[in-house]
């Protein structure tokens, strides 16, 4: 059991709370009863005329008169009833009492006052019912649903942060490969949480908030969790979107509640994932539903300001959109320490593969180097997934240990998709072979192109064939020559179809989409057009719905036309280059297509042997 739970359980409901609950519930129960007009069970409801006839027939033994109601007992069961009841008519009946006396019937009269009380009670009870419900719900709201099973709808103002006790955190820094700098940056926080008094004695203030910035799957959550484990403190984790509800104010009260809980168990570490979903720039242009987000953000900011200097709570927030964060969130005193988590480099990828292979039975001669080299752009999460895919493949095939071939196949599956059976006609297969040969040959002759890894006409995922290139090194920026070569290679498939079959097909749709996107980036964002010059025409926050629409494009219609023209020119120029290369090496194109039709899959080495010369590389 966690310490927080201990504390919650240390304050059981007071006994008089139970008495109050029982009182309210019984009140409501009786009130409900009053809605129903309970008649005595086994009593026959008869008309007044029949009642008098029964008197005359001497069937009645006794009567009780209460207001305008008469109930009585028969001398013997009639129609299986022993009792009856009836109602006086509105006018006086002077015959009734002589008739009763005549037949020697026992008559009792009940006081009319009692029925006034009953009446009063009946009228009051619905109100008592309403007041009871009101009292009960306000008590539930105040207690945040505690004491009521599951909390129900009443717990929506409670913090949704999940608390993991220090002993239950199963990861440590040993389980995190790479991220050397990030670990170093956080070591001070660990020391502070372990020993806050040391810092208090000197008067040193530790950063209240740390922002982890990095693409998805780079280990932000893992790092925060392991930091709590290393410091030996409880770990509260929540995602930004969990604060925000439809109702304004709920997010803010959840923030309050979360900080309150953390203070109770301090020293503690709070982790807010996807902080950008509440911490976006506060702007009137951001559209509807903003109030709740703003209130939540304001509450986070004021809680951070409210930290006493020596309070041993550290908040780590994670985002992959630092550009959209409100500047108030990142100013000194708030999330002022930023730790960047990049996609892992080759060395780190190798380590991550090894970390995740620890729990998998691996062949003794396993070599992670080639996979680490062929997984540029993979995040830690992708690499963990790759190892798992390899283990799944191995188990599915009934093998006892994962070897290099499983790693290779798992990589292809993750990058290219699962192999699939596609019933292609002979013509379609030939067209696909030329299409892929077109990409491969262009890549082979382009001086700045990445190395060819594989060209294949085995359908995978949505594609009928693939040409895969992998950079030999991790790249951070891309030169114009490299990008233009990439454009040419993307167009290689379509150009080959045009050259060989004298027509193009719909098979190049994806290539064209990619080429257009790349060309647009080159022209409008990366200043690679002489006509437009070194200007960026990129909206700072395109993914912010409504903002772009309200703010406008930020450039004139004339510029928009110019961008379109330049994009089109860039693509056409590279198309010409590709056409030229393919026409010049038509014989090689035919050889590659024929080899693909025969073997289905070729490596760069196969191409070198087939064509008899190495690839043109700068
Ligand atoms: P998101 O932004 O999508 O929330 P994240 O950056 O928080 O992602 P995590 O959830 O921490 O990423 O990582 C997902 C998984 O990837 C981890 O559980 C772990 O298995 C693996 N992983 C990521 N980075 C590393 C690493 N450096 N070393 C070992 N494993 C890693």
Coordinates of C-alpha atoms and ligand atoms in Angstrom, one line a residue:
X1 CA 0.0 0.0 0.0
X2 CA 1.3 3.5 -0.9
X3 CA 1.9 6.2 1.7
X4 CA -0.7 8.3 0.1
X5 CA -3.2 5.5 0.5
X6 CA -2.1 5.1 4.1
X7 CA -2.8 8.7 4.7
X8 CA -6.2 8.6 3.1
X9 CA -7.1 5.6 5.2
X10 CA -5.8 7.2 8.3
X11 CA -8.9 9.6 8.3
X12 CA -11.9 7.2 8.4
X13 CA -15.3 8.8 8.2
X14 CA -16.5 10.1 11.6
X15 CA -19.3 7.9 13.3
X16 CA -21.8 10.8 13.3
X17 CA -21.3 11.0 9.5
X18 CA -22.8 7.4 9.3
X19 CA -25.7 8.4 11.5
X20 CA -26.4 11.3 9.3
X21 CA -26.2 9.1 6.2
X22 CA -28.7 6.6 7.7
X23 CA -31.0 9.4 8.7
X24 CA -31.0 10.9 5.2
X25 CA -31.5 7.6 3.5
X26 CA -34.4 6.6 5.8
X27 CA -36.0 10.0 5.3
X28 CA -35.8 9.5 1.5
X29 CA -37.2 6.0 1.9
X30 CA -40.3 7.1 3.8
X31 CA -40.7 10.0 1.5
X32 CA -40.9 7.6 -1.4
X33 CA -43.4 5.4 0.4
X34 CA -45.6 8.4 0.8
X35 CA -45.9 8.7 -3.0
X36 CA -47.8 5.4 -3.1
X37 CA -51.3 5.1 -1.8
X38 CA -51.0 1.8 0.0
X39 CA -54.3 0.2 0.6
X40 CA -54.7 -2.6 3.1
X41 CA -53.9 -5.8 1.4
X42 CA -56.9 -8.2 1.4
X43 CA -59.4 -5.4 1.7
X44 CA -62.3 -5.3 -0.9
X45 CA -63.0 -1.9 -2.3
X46 CA -66.8 -1.7 -2.7
X47 CA -69.3 1.1 -3.7
X48 CA -71.2 2.8 -1.0
X49 CA -74.5 1.4 -2.3
X50 CA -73.1 -2.1 -2.0
X51 CA -71.9 -1.3 1.5
X52 CA -75.4 -0.4 2.6
X53 CA -76.8 -3.6 0.9
X54 CA -74.3 -5.7 2.9
X55 CA -75.5 -3.9 6.1
X56 CA -79.1 -4.8 5.3
X57 CA -78.1 -8.4 4.5
X58 CA -76.4 -8.5 7.9
X59 CA -73.0 -9.4 6.4
X60 CA -71.0 -6.7 8.3
X61 CA -69.6 -7.2 11.8
X62 CA -67.9 -3.9 12.5
X63 CA -66.9 -0.6 10.9
X64 CA -64.3 2.1 11.5
X65 CA -65.2 5.6 10.3
X66 CA -62.3 7.9 9.6
X67 CA -63.1 11.2 7.9
X68 CA -65.0 10.2 4.7
X69 CA -63.4 6.7 4.7
X70 CA -65.2 3.6 6.1
X71 CA -63.4 0.3 6.6
X72 CA -64.9 -2.7 8.1
X73 CA -65.0 -6.5 8.7
X74 CA -67.4 -9.0 7.2
X75 CA -69.0 -11.6 9.4
X76 CA -67.7 -14.3 7.0
X77 CA -65.5 -14.1 3.9
X78 CA -67.3 -12.7 0.8
X79 CA -65.5 -13.3 -2.5
X80 CA -62.5 -14.4 -0.4
X81 CA -62.4 -11.1 1.4
X82 CA -62.7 -10.6 5.1
X83 CA -62.3 -6.8 5.0
X84 CA -63.8 -4.0 2.9
X85 CA -63.5 -0.3 2.5
X86 CA -65.6 2.4 0.9
X87 CA -66.1 6.1 0.8
X88 CA -68.9 8.3 2.1
X89 CA -70.9 10.1 -0.6
X90 CA -70.6 14.0 -0.4
X91 CA -74.1 14.5 0.9
X92 CA -75.4 13.5 4.4
X93 CA -76.9 10.0 4.8
X94 CA -79.4 10.0 7.6
X95 CA -80.3 6.3 7.1
X96 CA -76.8 5.0 7.9
X97 CA -76.7 5.1 11.7
X98 CA -80.2 3.7 12.2
X99 CA -79.2 0.9 9.8
X100 CA -76.0 0.2 11.8
X101 CA -77.9 0.1 15.1
X102 CA -80.6 -2.0 13.7
X103 CA -78.1 -4.7 12.7
X104 CA -76.2 -4.4 15.9
X105 CA -72.9 -3.5 14.2
X106 CA -69.9 -2.4 16.2
X107 CA -69.1 1.2 15.2
X108 CA -65.8 3.0 15.9
X109 CA -64.9 6.5 14.9
X110 CA -61.3 7.6 14.5
X111 CA -60.3 11.2 15.3
X112 CA -60.2 13.5 12.3
X113 CA -57.1 15.3 13.7
X114 CA -55.0 12.2 12.9
X115 CA -55.8 12.3 9.3
X116 CA -54.8 16.0 9.2
X117 CA -51.4 14.9 10.5
X118 CA -51.2 12.2 7.9
X119 CA -52.2 14.7 5.3
X120 CA -49.6 17.1 6.4
X121 CA -46.9 14.4 6.4
X122 CA -47.9 13.3 2.9
X123 CA -47.6 16.8 1.7
X124 CA -44.3 17.4 3.4
X125 CA -42.5 14.2 2.5
X126 CA -41.9 15.0 -1.2
X127 CA -40.1 18.1 -0.1
X128 CA -38.1 16.1 2.4
X129 CA -37.2 13.8 -0.4
X130 CA -35.8 16.6 -2.5
X131 CA -33.9 18.1 0.4
X132 CA -32.5 14.7 1.2
X133 CA -31.2 14.1 -2.3
X134 CA -29.7 17.6 -2.4
X135 CA -27.9 17.1 1.0
X136 CA -26.6 13.7 -0.1
X137 CA -25.2 15.0 -3.4
X138 CA -23.5 18.0 -1.9
X139 CA -21.9 15.7 0.7
X140 CA -20.7 13.4 -2.1
X141 CA -19.3 16.3 -4.1
X142 CA -17.5 17.7 -1.0
X143 CA -16.0 14.3 -0.2
X144 CA -15.0 13.9 -3.9
X145 CA -16.9 10.6 -4.0
X146 CA -14.8 9.0 -1.2
X147 CA -16.8 6.5 0.7
X148 CA -19.1 5.9 -2.2
X149 CA -18.2 2.9 -4.3
X150 CA -15.9 3.8 -7.2
X151 CA -16.5 7.5 -6.5
X152 CA -18.8 7.5 -9.6
X153 CA -19.5 10.7 -11.4
X154 CA -18.7 12.6 -8.2
X155 CA -15.0 12.0 -8.4
X156 CA -14.5 14.0 -11.6
X157 CA -12.8 16.9 -9.8
X158 CA -10.3 14.5 -8.2
X159 CA -6.8 14.3 -9.6
X160 CA -6.4 11.5 -12.1
X161 CA -2.7 11.2 -11.5
X162 CA -1.5 7.7 -11.0
X163 CA 0.7 7.2 -8.0
X164 CA 3.4 4.6 -8.0
X165 CA 5.1 4.1 -4.8
X166 CA 8.9 4.2 -4.8
X167 CA 9.2 0.4 -4.3
X168 CA 6.9 -0.4 -7.1
X169 CA 8.9 1.5 -9.8
X170 CA 10.6 -1.3 -11.7
X171 CA 12.9 0.8 -13.9
X172 CA 16.3 2.4 -13.1
X173 CA 18.9 4.3 -15.0
X174 CA 20.5 0.9 -16.0
X175 CA 17.4 0.2 -18.1
X176 CA 17.9 3.4 -20.1
X177 CA 20.5 3.2 -22.8
X178 CA 22.1 6.3 -24.3
X179 CA 20.6 9.6 -23.0
X180 CA 23.8 10.3 -21.2
X181 CA 23.4 14.0 -21.1
X182 CA 19.8 13.8 -20.0
X183 CA 20.8 11.5 -17.1
X184 CA 23.5 13.9 -16.1
X185 CA 21.1 16.9 -16.2
X186 CA 18.7 15.0 -13.9
X187 CA 21.3 13.8 -11.4
X188 CA 21.1 17.1 -9.5
X189 CA 17.3 16.6 -9.1
X190 CA 17.9 13.0 -7.8
X191 CA 20.3 14.3 -5.3
X192 CA 17.9 17.0 -4.2
X193 CA 15.0 14.6 -3.8
X194 CA 17.2 12.2 -1.9
X195 CA 18.5 14.7 0.5
X196 CA 16.5 18.0 0.4
X197 CA 18.0 19.1 3.7
X198 CA 21.5 19.4 2.3
X199 CA 20.1 22.0 -0.2
X200 CA 17.9 23.7 2.3
X201 CA 20.9 24.2 4.7
X202 CA 22.8 26.1 2.0
X203 CA 19.7 28.0 0.8
X204 CA 20.0 26.6 -2.7
X205 CA 16.9 26.5 -4.8
X206 CA 16.4 23.5 -7.1
X207 CA 14.5 24.0 -10.3
X208 CA 10.8 23.5 -9.7
X209 CA 10.1 22.3 -13.2
X210 CA 12.0 20.4 -15.8
X211 CA 10.9 20.1 -19.4
X212 CA 11.8 17.0 -21.3
X213 CA 11.7 17.7 -25.0
X214 CA 11.9 15.0 -27.7
X215 CA 10.1 13.1 -30.4
X216 CA 7.6 10.4 -29.4
X217 CA 9.2 7.2 -28.1
X218 CA 12.5 8.7 -27.1
X219 CA 12.1 7.7 -23.5
X220 CA 10.7 10.8 -21.8
X221 CA 8.3 8.8 -19.6
X222 CA 10.9 6.1 -18.9
X223 CA 13.5 8.7 -17.9
X224 CA 11.0 10.5 -15.5
X225 CA 10.0 7.2 -13.9
X226 CA 13.6 6.0 -13.5
X227 CA 14.5 9.4 -12.0
X228 CA 11.8 8.9 -9.3
X229 CA 13.2 5.3 -8.7
X230 CA 16.8 6.6 -8.4
X231 CA 15.7 9.3 -6.0
X232 CA 13.5 6.8 -4.1
X233 CA 10.4 9.0 -4.1
X234 CA 6.8 8.4 -5.1
X235 CA 6.0 9.0 -8.7
X236 CA 2.8 10.8 -9.8
X237 CA 2.1 10.6 -13.5
X238 CA -0.7 12.2 -15.6
X239 CA -1.1 13.3 -19.2
X240 CA -2.0 16.9 -19.9
X241 CA -5.3 15.8 -21.6
X242 CA -6.4 14.1 -18.4
X243 CA -6.8 17.4 -16.7
X244 CA -9.1 18.8 -19.2
X245 CA -12.8 18.0 -19.3
X246 CA -15.9 19.4 -20.9
X247 CA -16.6 21.4 -17.8
X248 CA -14.7 24.6 -17.1
X249 CA -12.9 24.4 -13.8
X250 CA -12.5 20.7 -13.5
X251 CA -8.9 20.7 -14.9
X252 CA -7.9 23.4 -12.3
X253 CA -9.4 21.5 -9.4
X254 CA -7.6 18.3 -10.6
X255 CA -4.3 20.2 -10.7
X256 CA -5.0 21.5 -7.1
X257 CA -5.8 18.0 -5.9
X258 CA -2.7 16.5 -7.5
X259 CA -0.4 19.0 -5.9
X260 CA -2.2 18.5 -2.6
X261 CA -1.6 14.8 -2.8
X262 CA 2.0 15.2 -3.8
X263 CA 2.6 17.6 -0.9
X264 CA 1.2 15.0 1.5
X265 CA 3.9 12.5 0.5
X266 CA 6.7 14.9 -0.4
X267 CA 9.5 14.5 -1.4
X268 CA 7.8 13.4 -4.6
X269 CA 8.1 13.6 -8.4
X270 CA 5.2 14.7 -10.6
X271 CA 5.3 13.8 -14.2
X272 CA 3.0 15.6 -16.7
X273 CA 3.1 14.0 -20.1
X274 CA 2.0 15.9 -23.2
X275 CA 2.1 19.2 -21.3
X276 CA 1.4 20.9 -24.6
X277 CA -2.2 19.8 -24.5
X278 CA -2.8 22.2 -21.6
X279 CA 0.2 24.4 -21.9
X280 CA -0.3 25.9 -25.4
X281 CA 0.1 29.6 -25.9
X282 CA -2.9 31.3 -24.5
X283 CA -4.4 33.1 -27.4
X284 CA -7.8 34.4 -28.3
X285 CA -7.3 33.1 -31.8
X286 CA -7.0 29.5 -30.7
X287 CA -10.7 28.8 -31.0
X288 CA -13.4 27.5 -28.8
X289 CA -13.0 25.4 -25.6
X290 CA -10.1 27.5 -24.6
X291 CA -11.3 28.6 -21.2
X292 CA -10.9 25.2 -19.6
X293 CA -7.4 24.8 -20.9
X294 CA -6.4 28.3 -19.8
X295 CA -7.8 27.8 -16.3
X296 CA -5.9 24.5 -16.0
X297 CA -2.7 26.2 -17.2
X298 CA -3.2 29.1 -14.8
X299 CA -3.7 26.6 -12.0
X300 CA -0.5 24.8 -12.9
X301 CA 1.4 28.1 -12.9
X302 CA 0.0 29.3 -9.6
X303 CA 0.7 25.9 -8.0
X304 CA 4.3 26.2 -9.1
X305 CA 4.5 29.7 -7.8
X306 CA 3.0 28.5 -4.6
X307 CA 5.8 26.0 -4.0
X308 CA 7.7 27.1 -1.0
X309 CA 11.4 27.3 -1.9
X310 CA 12.2 24.3 0.2
X311 CA 9.3 22.1 -0.9
X312 CA 10.7 18.8 -2.1
X313 CA 8.4 18.3 -5.1
X314 CA 9.9 18.3 -8.6
X315 CA 7.6 18.5 -11.6
X316 CA 8.9 16.9 -14.9
X317 CA 6.8 17.7 -17.9
X318 CA 7.2 16.2 -21.4
X319 CA 6.4 17.5 -24.8
X320 CA 7.3 17.0 -28.4
X321 CA 5.9 20.4 -29.3
X322 CA 8.0 22.9 -27.4
X323 CA 7.3 25.5 -30.0
X324 CA 3.6 25.8 -29.0
X325 CA 4.2 26.2 -25.3
X326 CA 3.0 29.3 -23.5
X327 CA 6.0 31.5 -22.6
X328 CA 4.7 31.8 -19.0
X329 CA 5.3 28.1 -18.6
X330 CA 8.9 28.3 -19.6
X331 CA 9.9 31.4 -17.8
X332 CA 12.4 31.3 -14.9
X333 CA 10.9 29.8 -11.8
X334 CA 8.6 27.4 -13.8
X335 CA 9.7 24.9 -16.4
X336 CA 13.0 26.7 -16.9
X337 CA 15.3 23.7 -17.2
X338 CA 15.0 22.0 -20.5
X339 CA 16.4 18.6 -21.3
X340 CA 16.5 17.6 -24.9
X341 CA 16.1 13.9 -25.9
X342 CA 17.1 13.3 -29.5
X343 CA 16.5 10.2 -31.6
X344 CA 19.2 7.8 -30.7
X345 CA 22.4 7.8 -32.7
X346 CA 24.0 4.6 -33.9
X347 CA 25.9 3.9 -30.7
X348 CA 22.8 4.5 -28.5
X349 CA 20.7 2.4 -30.8
X350 CA 23.1 -0.4 -30.3
X351 CA 22.8 -0.1 -26.5
X352 CA 19.0 0.2 -26.6
X353 CA 18.9 -3.0 -28.7
X354 CA 21.1 -4.7 -26.1
X355 CA 19.0 -3.5 -23.2
X356 CA 15.8 -4.9 -24.7
X357 CA 17.5 -8.1 -25.8
X358 CA 18.2 -8.8 -22.1
X359 CA 14.9 -10.5 -21.6
X360 CA 14.9 -12.4 -24.9
X361 CA 16.8 -15.6 -25.6
X362 CA 19.4 -14.6 -28.2
X363 CA 21.8 -16.7 -30.2
X364 CA 25.3 -16.6 -28.9
X365 CA 26.7 -15.1 -32.2
X366 CA 24.1 -12.4 -32.4
X367 CA 25.4 -9.2 -33.9
X368 CA 23.4 -6.0 -33.3
X369 CA 25.8 -3.8 -35.3
X370 CA 24.1 -4.2 -38.7
X371 CA 20.7 -3.6 -37.3
X372 CA 21.9 -0.5 -35.3
X373 CA 23.3 0.8 -38.6
X374 CA 20.1 0.1 -40.6
X375 CA 17.7 1.8 -38.1
X376 CA 18.5 5.4 -38.6
X377 CA 15.5 7.5 -37.4
X378 CA 14.3 4.8 -35.1
X379 CA 13.2 5.9 -31.6
X380 CA 13.9 3.8 -28.4
X381 CA 10.3 2.6 -28.6
X382 CA 10.7 1.5 -32.2
X383 CA 13.9 -0.5 -31.3
X384 CA 12.1 -2.1 -28.3
X385 CA 9.3 -3.0 -30.7
X386 CA 11.8 -4.5 -33.2
X387 CA 13.3 -6.8 -30.6
X388 CA 9.8 -7.9 -29.6
X389 CA 8.8 -8.5 -33.3
X390 CA 12.0 -10.7 -33.7
X391 CA 11.1 -12.7 -30.6
X392 CA 7.5 -13.1 -31.9
X393 CA 8.7 -14.3 -35.3
X394 CA 11.1 -16.7 -33.6
X395 CA 8.4 -18.1 -31.4
X396 CA 5.9 -18.4 -34.2
X397 CA 8.4 -20.5 -36.2
X398 CA 9.1 -22.7 -33.2
X399 CA 12.8 -21.8 -32.9
X400 CA 14.4 -21.6 -29.5
X401 CA 16.6 -18.5 -29.9
X402 CA 16.6 -15.2 -31.9
X403 CA 19.4 -15.0 -34.4
X404 CA 20.4 -12.2 -36.9
X405 CA 18.0 -13.3 -39.5
X406 CA 15.0 -12.8 -37.2
X407 CA 16.3 -9.3 -36.4
X408 CA 16.6 -8.5 -40.1
X409 CA 13.2 -9.7 -40.9
X410 CA 11.7 -7.9 -37.9
X411 CA 13.3 -4.7 -39.1
X412 CA 11.9 -5.2 -42.6
X413 CA 8.5 -5.8 -41.1
X414 CA 8.6 -2.7 -38.9
X415 CA 9.9 -0.4 -41.7
X416 CA 8.3 -1.9 -44.8
X417 CA 5.2 -3.7 -43.5
X418 CA 4.3 -7.3 -43.5
X419 CA 4.8 -9.3 -46.6
X420 CA 1.5 -10.1 -48.3
X421 CA 0.2 -12.3 -51.0
X422 CA -1.0 -10.2 -53.9
X423 CA -2.4 -11.8 -57.1
X424 CA -0.6 -9.7 -59.7
X425 CA -1.1 -10.3 -63.4
X426 CA 2.1 -10.9 -65.5
X427 CA 1.8 -7.4 -67.0
X428 CA 1.4 -5.9 -63.6
X429 CA 4.4 -7.7 -62.2
X430 CA 6.5 -6.6 -65.1
X431 CA 5.3 -3.0 -64.7
X432 CA 6.2 -3.2 -60.9
X433 CA 9.6 -4.6 -61.8
X434 CA 10.4 -1.7 -64.1
X435 CA 9.0 0.8 -61.6
X436 CA 11.3 -0.4 -58.9
X437 CA 14.2 -0.8 -61.3
X438 CA 13.6 2.9 -62.2
X439 CA 14.0 4.0 -58.6
X440 CA 17.0 1.7 -58.0
X441 CA 18.9 2.7 -61.1
X442 CA 18.3 6.4 -60.5
X443 CA 19.6 5.9 -56.9
X444 CA 22.6 4.0 -58.3
X445 CA 23.6 6.9 -60.5
X446 CA 22.8 9.8 -58.2
X447 CA 26.0 11.1 -56.6
X448 CA 24.4 12.3 -53.3
X449 CA 22.0 9.5 -52.9
X450 CA 21.9 7.2 -49.8
X451 CA 23.1 3.7 -50.2
X452 CA 20.6 1.2 -51.7
X453 CA 19.7 -1.4 -49.1
X454 CA 17.1 -3.4 -51.0
X455 CA 15.0 -3.4 -54.1
X456 CA 12.1 -5.8 -54.2
X457 CA 8.9 -6.6 -56.0
X458 CA 7.4 -8.6 -53.0
X459 CA 4.3 -6.8 -52.0
X460 CA 4.5 -5.4 -48.4
X461 CA 2.0 -3.2 -46.6
X462 CA 0.2 -1.1 -49.2
X463 CA 3.1 -1.2 -51.7
X464 CA 3.5 -3.7 -54.6
X465 CA 7.2 -3.3 -54.4
X466 CA 9.9 -1.3 -52.6
X467 CA 13.2 0.4 -53.1
X468 CA 14.9 1.1 -49.8
X469 CA 17.8 3.3 -49.1
X470 CA 19.5 3.8 -45.8
X471 CA 21.9 6.6 -44.9
X472 CA 25.3 5.3 -43.8
X473 CA 25.5 8.0 -41.1
X474 CA 22.9 9.8 -38.9
X475 CA 22.0 13.0 -40.6
X476 CA 20.8 16.2 -39.0
X477 CA 20.6 18.5 -42.0
X478 CA 20.2 17.9 -45.6
X479 CA 22.0 19.7 -48.4
X480 CA 20.2 20.9 -51.5
X481 CA 22.1 18.4 -53.8
X482 CA 21.0 15.5 -51.6
X483 CA 17.4 16.7 -51.6
X484 CA 17.3 17.1 -55.4
X485 CA 18.7 13.6 -55.8
X486 CA 16.0 12.3 -53.5
X487 CA 13.4 14.1 -55.7
X488 CA 14.9 12.4 -58.8
X489 CA 14.8 9.0 -57.2
X490 CA 11.2 9.4 -56.1
X491 CA 10.3 10.2 -59.7
X492 CA 12.4 7.3 -61.0
X493 CA 9.6 4.7 -61.0
X494 CA 7.1 6.8 -62.9
X495 CA 9.8 7.9 -65.5
X496 CA 10.8 4.2 -66.1
X497 CA 7.1 3.3 -66.7
X498 CA 6.8 6.1 -69.2
X499 CA 10.0 5.1 -70.9
X500 CA 9.2 1.4 -71.2
X501 CA 5.4 1.3 -71.6
X502 CA 4.9 4.7 -73.1
X503 CA 2.4 5.6 -70.4
X504 CA 2.2 6.3 -66.7
X505 CA 0.1 4.5 -64.1
X506 CA -1.6 5.2 -60.8
X507 CA 1.1 3.1 -59.1
X508 CA 3.2 6.3 -58.7
X509 CA 0.6 8.2 -56.6
X510 CA 2.5 7.8 -53.3
X511 CA 5.9 8.8 -55.0
X512 CA 4.3 12.0 -56.4
X513 CA 2.8 12.9 -53.1
X514 CA 6.1 12.6 -51.3
X515 CA 8.0 14.4 -54.1
X516 CA 5.5 17.3 -54.0
X517 CA 5.7 17.6 -50.2
X518 CA 9.5 17.6 -50.3
X519 CA 9.6 20.1 -53.1
X520 CA 7.2 22.4 -51.2
X521 CA 9.4 22.3 -48.1
X522 CA 12.5 23.1 -50.1
X523 CA 10.9 26.1 -51.8
X524 CA 8.7 27.6 -49.1
X525 CA 10.6 26.8 -45.9
X526 CA 14.2 26.1 -46.7
X527 CA 14.8 29.0 -49.0
X528 CA 16.0 26.8 -51.9
X529 CA 14.5 29.0 -54.7
X530 CA 16.4 31.9 -56.2
X531 CA 13.2 33.6 -57.2
X532 CA 11.8 33.6 -53.7
X533 CA 15.0 34.2 -51.9
X534 CA 15.9 33.4 -48.3
X535 CA 12.4 33.7 -46.9
X536 CA 10.3 31.2 -45.0
X537 CA 6.6 31.0 -45.9
X538 CA 5.8 28.4 -43.2
X539 CA 3.0 29.1 -40.8
X540 CA 4.5 28.8 -37.3
X541 CA 1.7 26.6 -36.1
X542 CA -0.1 24.8 -38.9
X543 CA -1.4 22.1 -36.7
X544 CA -3.2 24.5 -34.4
X545 CA -6.7 24.3 -35.7
X546 CA -8.3 27.6 -36.4
X547 CA -5.2 29.7 -35.8
X548 CA -4.0 29.6 -39.3
X549 CA -7.4 30.2 -40.7
X550 CA -7.8 33.3 -38.5
X551 CA -4.3 34.6 -38.9
X552 CA -4.3 34.0 -42.7
X553 CA -1.4 32.6 -44.8
X554 CA 0.9 35.4 -43.9
X555 CA 1.9 36.1 -47.6
X556 CA 0.3 37.5 -50.7
X557 CA -1.6 35.7 -53.5
X558 CA 1.2 36.6 -55.8
X559 CA 3.7 34.9 -53.5
X560 CA 1.5 31.9 -53.3
X561 CA 1.4 31.6 -57.1
X562 CA 5.2 32.0 -57.2
X563 CA 5.6 29.2 -54.7
X564 CA 3.4 26.9 -56.8
X565 CA 5.4 27.8 -59.9
X566 CA 8.7 27.2 -58.2
X567 CA 7.6 23.8 -56.8
X568 CA 6.4 22.7 -60.2
X569 CA 9.7 23.9 -61.8
X570 CA 11.8 22.0 -59.3
X571 CA 9.9 18.8 -59.8
X572 CA 10.0 19.1 -63.6
X573 CA 13.8 19.8 -63.7
X574 CA 14.4 16.7 -61.6
X575 CA 12.1 14.7 -63.7
X576 CA 14.1 15.6 -66.8
X577 CA 17.3 14.6 -65.0
X578 CA 15.8 11.2 -64.2
X579 CA 14.5 10.6 -67.7
X580 CA 17.9 11.4 -69.0
X581 CA 19.7 8.9 -66.7
X582 CA 17.2 6.1 -67.4
X583 CA 17.3 6.7 -71.2
X584 CA 21.1 6.7 -71.1
X585 CA 21.3 3.5 -69.1
X586 CA 18.3 1.7 -70.7
X587 CA 20.2 -1.6 -70.9
X588 CA 20.9 -1.5 -67.2
X589 CA 17.2 -0.8 -66.5
X590 CA 16.2 -3.9 -68.5
X591 CA 18.8 -6.0 -66.6
X592 CA 17.6 -4.9 -63.2
X593 CA 13.9 -5.5 -64.1
X594 CA 14.7 -9.0 -65.5
X595 CA 16.7 -9.8 -62.3
X596 CA 13.8 -8.6 -60.2
X597 CA 11.3 -10.7 -62.1
X598 CA 13.5 -13.7 -61.6
X599 CA 14.8 -13.2 -58.0
X600 CA 12.1 -10.8 -56.6
X601 CA 14.6 -9.1 -54.3
X602 CA 18.1 -7.6 -54.8
X603 CA 20.7 -5.9 -52.6
X604 CA 23.1 -3.1 -53.6
X605 CA 25.9 -5.8 -53.8
X606 CA 23.7 -7.7 -56.3
X607 CA 23.3 -4.6 -58.4
X608 CA 27.0 -3.9 -58.4
X609 CA 27.6 -7.5 -59.6
X610 CA 24.8 -7.3 -62.2
X611 CA 25.8 -4.0 -63.7
X612 CA 29.5 -4.6 -63.3
X613 CA 30.3 -1.2 -61.7
X614 CA 29.9 0.5 -58.3
X615 CA 27.3 3.1 -57.5
X616 CA 28.1 6.7 -58.4
X617 CA 28.9 8.2 -55.0
X618 CA 30.4 11.6 -54.0
Ligands
LIG1 P1 5.7 9.7 -25.9 O1 6.2 11.1 -26.3 O2 5.0 9.0 -27.1 O3 5.0 9.7 -24.6 P2 8.1 8.9 -24.6 O4 9.2 9.8 -25.1 O5 7.5 9.2 -23.3 O6 7.0 8.8 -25.7 P3 8.6 6.3 -23.5 O7 7.1 6.0 -23.3 O8 9.4 6.7 -22.4 O9 8.7 7.4 -24.6 O10 9.3 5.1 -24.2 C1 8.6 4.0 -24.8 C2 9.4 2.8 -24.6 O11 10.5 2.9 -25.5 C3 10.0 2.6 -23.3 O12 9.1 1.9 -22.5 C4 11.2 1.7 -23.5 O13 10.8 0.4 -23.7 C5 11.6 2.2 -24.9 N1 12.7 3.2 -24.8 C6 12.7 4.5 -25.2 N2 13.9 5.1 -25.0 C7 14.7 4.1 -24.5 C8 16.1 4.1 -24.0 N3 16.8 5.2 -24.1 N4 16.6 3.0 -23.5 C9 15.8 1.9 -23.4 N5 14.5 1.8 -23.8 C10 14.0 2.9 -24.3

